[in-house]
Amino acid sequence: MKKHNFSAGPCVLPQEVFQKASQAILNFNNMDLSIIEISHRDKNFVAVMEKAQTLALELLGLEGKGYKALFLQGGASMQFLMAAYNLLETKAVYADTGTWAAKAVKEAKLFGEVDVIASSKDKNYNYIPKGYSIPEDADYFHCTSNNTIFGTQYKEFPQTSVPVVCDMSSDIFSRELDFSKFSVIYAGAQKNMGPAGTTLVVVKEDVLGKVTRAIPSMLSYKNHIDKESMFNTPPVFAVYTSMLTLEWLQNLGGIAAIEKINNQKAALLYSEIDRNPLFKGFAAVEDRSNMNATFNLVDESHKEVFDKLWKEANINGINGHRSVGGYRASMYNALPLESVEVLVDTMKKFESTI
Amino acid sequence: MKKHNFSAGPCVLPQEVFQKASQAILNFNNMDLSIIEISHRDKNFVAVMEKAQTLALELLGLEGKGYKALFLQGGASMQFLMAAYNLLETKAVYADTGTWAAKAVKEAKLFGEVDVIASSKDKNYNYIPKGYSIPEDADYFHCTSNNTIFGTQYKEFPQTSVPVVCDMSSDIFSRELDFSKFSVIYAGAQKNMGPAGTTLVVVKEDVLGKVTRAIPSMLSYKNHIDKESMFNTPPVFAVYTSMLTLEWLQNLGGIAAIEKINNQKAALLYSEIDRNPLFKGFAAVEDRSNMNATFNLVDESHKEVFDKLWKEANINGINGHRSVGGYRASMYNALPLESVEVLVDTMKKFESTI
Ligand SMILES: Cc1ncc(COP(=O)(O)O)c(C=O)c1O
Ligand SMILES: Cc1ncc(COP(=O)(O)O)c(C=O)c1O
Ligand SMILES: [Mg+2]
Ligand SMILES: [Mg+2]
Ligand SMILES: [Mg+2]
Ligand SMILES: [Mg+2]
């Protein structure tokens, strides 16, 4: 029996994606070859790459709007520096809403002036700062739509005329947004999109070409766009499996359809966290993430009892990150509602045990 | 029936590796979870990463000699710039022996003075330059041990007191060398080591810390060494499959054992290229690569006939690169001798047909 996998990333993917990916390792497209032994220039793989790019833009509602989708290597962490390398000429402004946002700030500082114009560090990142204004002379504004570790999520984004660069690693494809308000969106695949090993970067082309520094080929968005994400050997398996996951999402009805299920899952878990006297939520209620629910025991001495119960219930991956402690249940797109039901039942059983 | 896969990379891997990798996508280590849905901090994956690093150093004979093995993202192309970012303070010297070497030169030029002290560009890279000397004041000497596109390979490396950085993407783990003569060795996995999506970088630690520029975290060898190749989410599946391939090689008897087989395969094919009046080799005989054999038809008008024959023989991936034309048969570690026998038989059959 499979586990109820609440892992924060890499994380659960649709079961049919595991099946198809496993099969393609043995024999891809009836080529009598493994997906991992064919040339990336083979038309069978080129079609995969094109499909993945098209699906990404379609699902985000960005086709025909001047955007390109790239599947790069390096993880979201590489985008911390690539965003700055490609876009930061003089000054950029950042919102510091968690560990990942702070790392993005750190890397950008090597390339120019970086002003942190909003931060929730004062309260261990348990909320999303609001009511700040973005200076018009900034090259861009950088934010992190969902803070994986702390379990907070932007419900609204600040209005601004400067380009917005957004790290959507942990909530991309999970909810409807006007994605055309962003100039660069990036996301490590290993949450809502696929296995670790590739990163989706969606770039509005008109934001490029404004910095004077020379950019190494592998770090240049323009170069990757010109080469249609095949400047060098792409991470074939990660791109293929991402394509399968995006296909699954499209067949399900796209972001609108998954958002409803994600809302259901989150509502179910948060209402139990609130109702159950043994648990308390970590994040400010209005900023709670629908992807990562962070919660703690009211009385830490019960930890052993609860840990035993959820392990018995075949649950995996709900230990909290050390920055928050307690628990974190990640409910990405591919996590079935049933898994949340099992977790909630376990929390109730725990209540009746204590 | 499987194909005889002579693809230049990504390329054939051992059949047992395909089987194990396919299985791990469904259920890894009896965890009831896929290898691609577990946290990279899970002890089951940490063990994979450690094993891959240990095997790489052991196979190269570099354990306990001050080296660290990293499995990074970005491909060998990312190493073109990372090598320079981390090591080039004033001046570096390069040997230009092919397309990849030339790309390495191009990226390094963004970071300091780069002198090309040897080149075989004058003859479309069909040989390895010899007899040049390496200036003692260079920060490092960069070379490409095997030139995938042109089918040439260093049989001996120049003597020097400066650190040697070597792109071994297409012949790592294929032949015994004194690897301790190199300060940095890098290789995209997708030839002799695994699927596309990770790059092995073996760094002698004492070569680091000598440049004054600030290095972004993701581009810093020292940072990746300090974090044991887990600074950010590694490309889990590519590392796992590389570990399986290195395990296969170790069980086979390591580099010494595979080198014998590689010599046999190469001898068989080159002797047919030489013997058969319809074919001629591209590379200078003394510099011929044991990994990539490049050859052309003496009379191009027979192309259609030969192409039909090898396709009928279930052969895949021997079309030459556009820079050379003709054919390229890549005979990486996992290609069975039998596949070369089939190719040679097909060349003989072609001779009898014409
Ligand atoms: C929001 C966010 N940004 C960035 C990262 C770093 O991603 P990667 O490990 O792919 O570099 C993560 C990883 O969990 C994340 O959640
Ligand atoms: C010798 C050599 N170096 C570098 C590369 C580039 O590797 P990657 O595509 O992983 O960047 C290749 C690719 O075939 C190669 O053969
Ligand atoms: Mg965070
Ligand atoms: Mg409560
Ligand atoms: Mg070459
Ligand atoms: Mg001949």
Coordinates of C-alpha atoms in Angstrom, one line a residue, chain B residues 138-334:
Chain B
A138 CA 48.8 30.3 -15.6
D139 CA 46.1 29.8 -13.0
Y140 CA 45.3 26.6 -14.7
F141 CA 45.4 24.6 -17.9
H142 CA 42.1 23.4 -19.3
C143 CA 41.7 20.4 -21.7
T144 CA 39.0 18.1 -23.0
S145 CA 40.1 14.5 -22.7
N146 CA 37.8 13.1 -25.4
N147 CA 36.3 15.1 -28.2
T148 CA 32.9 13.7 -28.6
I149 CA 32.0 15.3 -31.9
F150 CA 35.3 14.8 -33.7
G151 CA 36.3 11.4 -32.2
T152 CA 39.7 12.3 -30.9
Q153 CA 41.1 11.5 -27.5
Y154 CA 44.3 12.4 -25.5
K155 CA 46.4 9.3 -25.1
E156 CA 48.9 11.3 -23.0
F157 CA 48.4 14.6 -21.2
P158 CA 51.0 17.4 -21.2
Q159 CA 53.3 17.6 -18.2
T160 CA 52.8 20.8 -16.1
S161 CA 53.1 22.2 -12.7
V162 CA 50.0 24.3 -13.0
P163 CA 46.6 22.8 -12.0
V164 CA 44.9 20.9 -14.7
V165 CA 41.2 21.2 -15.3
C166 CA 39.8 18.5 -17.5
D167 CA 36.4 18.1 -19.2
M168 CA 36.0 14.3 -19.2
S169 CA 32.4 14.3 -20.2
S170 CA 32.7 11.6 -22.8
D171 CA 35.4 9.3 -21.5
I172 CA 35.3 9.4 -17.7
F173 CA 35.4 5.9 -16.2
S174 CA 36.3 4.4 -19.5
R175 CA 40.1 3.9 -19.1
E176 CA 42.8 4.0 -16.4
L177 CA 44.6 7.2 -16.0
D178 CA 46.5 8.8 -13.1
F179 CA 43.5 10.9 -12.1
S180 CA 45.5 12.5 -9.3
K181 CA 47.3 14.6 -12.0
F182 CA 44.1 16.6 -12.4
S183 CA 42.9 19.3 -10.0
V184 CA 39.3 19.5 -11.4
I185 CA 37.6 16.8 -13.4
Y186 CA 34.1 17.3 -14.7
A187 CA 31.7 15.2 -16.7
G188 CA 28.1 15.5 -17.7
A189 CA 26.5 12.2 -16.6
Q190 CA 24.9 11.4 -19.9
K191 CA 27.6 9.3 -21.4
N192 CA 29.4 6.8 -19.1
M193 CA 27.6 7.6 -15.9
G194 CA 23.9 8.0 -16.1
P195 CA 21.0 10.0 -17.5
A196 CA 21.2 13.7 -18.4
G197 CA 20.5 15.9 -15.5
T198 CA 23.6 15.7 -13.3
T199 CA 27.3 16.5 -13.7
L200 CA 30.1 14.9 -11.7
V201 CA 32.6 17.5 -10.5
V202 CA 35.7 16.1 -8.8
V203 CA 37.6 18.9 -7.1
K204 CA 41.0 18.8 -5.3
E205 CA 40.2 21.1 -2.4
D206 CA 43.6 22.8 -2.3
V207 CA 43.0 24.4 -5.7
L208 CA 40.2 26.5 -4.2
G209 CA 40.2 29.8 -2.4
K210 CA 42.6 31.6 -4.7
V211 CA 40.4 34.0 -6.5
T212 CA 39.3 37.3 -5.1
R213 CA 35.9 37.7 -6.8
A214 CA 32.7 37.0 -4.9
I215 CA 31.1 33.8 -6.1
P216 CA 27.3 33.2 -6.1
S217 CA 26.4 30.3 -3.8
M218 CA 25.2 28.0 -6.6
L219 CA 28.4 28.6 -8.6
S220 CA 30.8 28.0 -5.8
Y221 CA 32.6 24.7 -5.6
K222 CA 33.5 25.5 -2.0
N223 CA 29.9 26.0 -1.1
H224 CA 28.8 22.7 -2.7
I225 CA 31.7 20.9 -1.0
D226 CA 30.7 22.4 2.4
K227 CA 27.1 21.2 1.8
E228 CA 28.2 17.8 0.6
S229 CA 26.4 18.4 -2.8
M230 CA 23.1 19.1 -1.0
F231 CA 23.2 22.9 -0.9
N232 CA 19.8 22.8 -2.6
T233 CA 17.6 20.0 -3.9
P234 CA 19.8 17.7 -6.0
P235 CA 18.6 16.0 -9.2
V236 CA 17.5 13.0 -7.2
F237 CA 16.7 10.6 -10.1
A238 CA 19.8 11.4 -12.1
V239 CA 22.0 10.9 -9.0
Y240 CA 20.3 7.6 -8.1
T241 CA 20.7 6.3 -11.7
S242 CA 24.3 7.4 -11.8
M243 CA 24.9 5.5 -8.5
L244 CA 23.4 2.4 -10.1
T245 CA 25.7 2.7 -13.1
L246 CA 28.8 3.2 -10.9
E247 CA 27.8 0.2 -8.9
W248 CA 27.4 -1.8 -12.1
L249 CA 30.9 -0.7 -13.1
Q250 CA 32.4 -1.6 -9.7
N251 CA 30.8 -5.0 -9.8
L252 CA 32.3 -5.6 -13.2
G253 CA 35.8 -4.9 -11.9
G254 CA 36.0 -1.2 -12.2
I255 CA 37.8 0.9 -14.8
A256 CA 40.6 -1.7 -15.5
A257 CA 37.9 -4.3 -16.5
I258 CA 35.8 -2.0 -18.6
E259 CA 38.9 -0.6 -20.3
K260 CA 39.7 -4.0 -21.7
I261 CA 36.3 -4.3 -23.2
N262 CA 36.4 -0.8 -24.5
N263 CA 39.7 -1.5 -26.2
Q264 CA 38.2 -4.6 -27.8
K265 CA 35.2 -2.8 -29.1
A266 CA 37.2 0.1 -30.5
A267 CA 39.8 -2.3 -32.1
L268 CA 37.0 -4.2 -33.8
L269 CA 35.3 -1.2 -35.3
Y270 CA 38.5 0.7 -36.3
S271 CA 40.0 -2.3 -38.0
E272 CA 36.8 -2.7 -40.1
I273 CA 36.8 1.0 -40.9
D274 CA 40.4 0.6 -42.1
R275 CA 39.9 -2.7 -43.9
N276 CA 36.6 -1.9 -45.6
P277 CA 37.3 0.1 -48.8
L278 CA 34.0 1.8 -48.6
F279 CA 34.8 3.7 -45.3
K280 CA 37.5 6.0 -44.1
G281 CA 38.2 7.2 -40.6
F282 CA 38.0 10.9 -39.8
A283 CA 40.4 11.3 -36.9
A284 CA 44.2 11.0 -37.0
V285 CA 45.0 7.3 -36.3
E286 CA 47.1 7.9 -33.2
D287 CA 44.5 10.2 -31.6
R288 CA 41.4 8.0 -32.3
S289 CA 38.9 8.0 -29.5
N290 CA 37.9 4.7 -28.0
M291 CA 34.5 6.2 -27.2
N292 CA 33.4 7.9 -30.4
A293 CA 34.5 6.5 -33.8
T294 CA 34.0 9.0 -36.6
F295 CA 34.1 7.8 -40.1
N296 CA 32.8 8.7 -43.6
L297 CA 31.8 7.0 -46.7
V298 CA 34.5 7.1 -49.4
D299 CA 31.7 7.6 -51.9
E300 CA 28.8 9.6 -50.5
S301 CA 26.5 8.3 -53.2
H302 CA 26.2 5.0 -51.3
K303 CA 24.7 6.7 -48.3
E304 CA 21.1 5.6 -48.8
V305 CA 22.1 1.9 -49.2
F306 CA 24.2 1.9 -46.0
D307 CA 21.6 3.8 -44.0
K308 CA 18.9 1.3 -45.0
L309 CA 21.1 -1.6 -43.9
W310 CA 22.0 -0.3 -40.4
K311 CA 18.4 0.6 -39.7
E312 CA 17.4 -2.9 -40.7
A313 CA 20.0 -4.2 -38.3
N314 CA 18.3 -2.5 -35.4
I315 CA 21.1 0.0 -35.0
N316 CA 20.4 3.5 -33.5
G317 CA 22.2 6.7 -33.3
I318 CA 25.2 6.5 -35.8
N319 CA 24.5 9.6 -37.8
G320 CA 27.5 11.8 -37.7
H321 CA 27.5 15.3 -36.2
R322 CA 27.0 18.0 -38.8
S323 CA 30.5 19.3 -38.2
V324 CA 32.0 16.1 -39.5
G325 CA 29.3 14.4 -41.5
G326 CA 29.3 10.7 -42.2
Y327 CA 28.9 8.5 -39.2
R328 CA 29.8 8.4 -35.5
A329 CA 29.5 5.3 -33.5
S330 CA 29.7 6.0 -29.8
M331 CA 30.9 3.0 -27.8
Y332 CA 30.4 4.0 -24.2
N333 CA 30.9 1.6 -21.3
A334 CA 27.4 0.2 -21.4

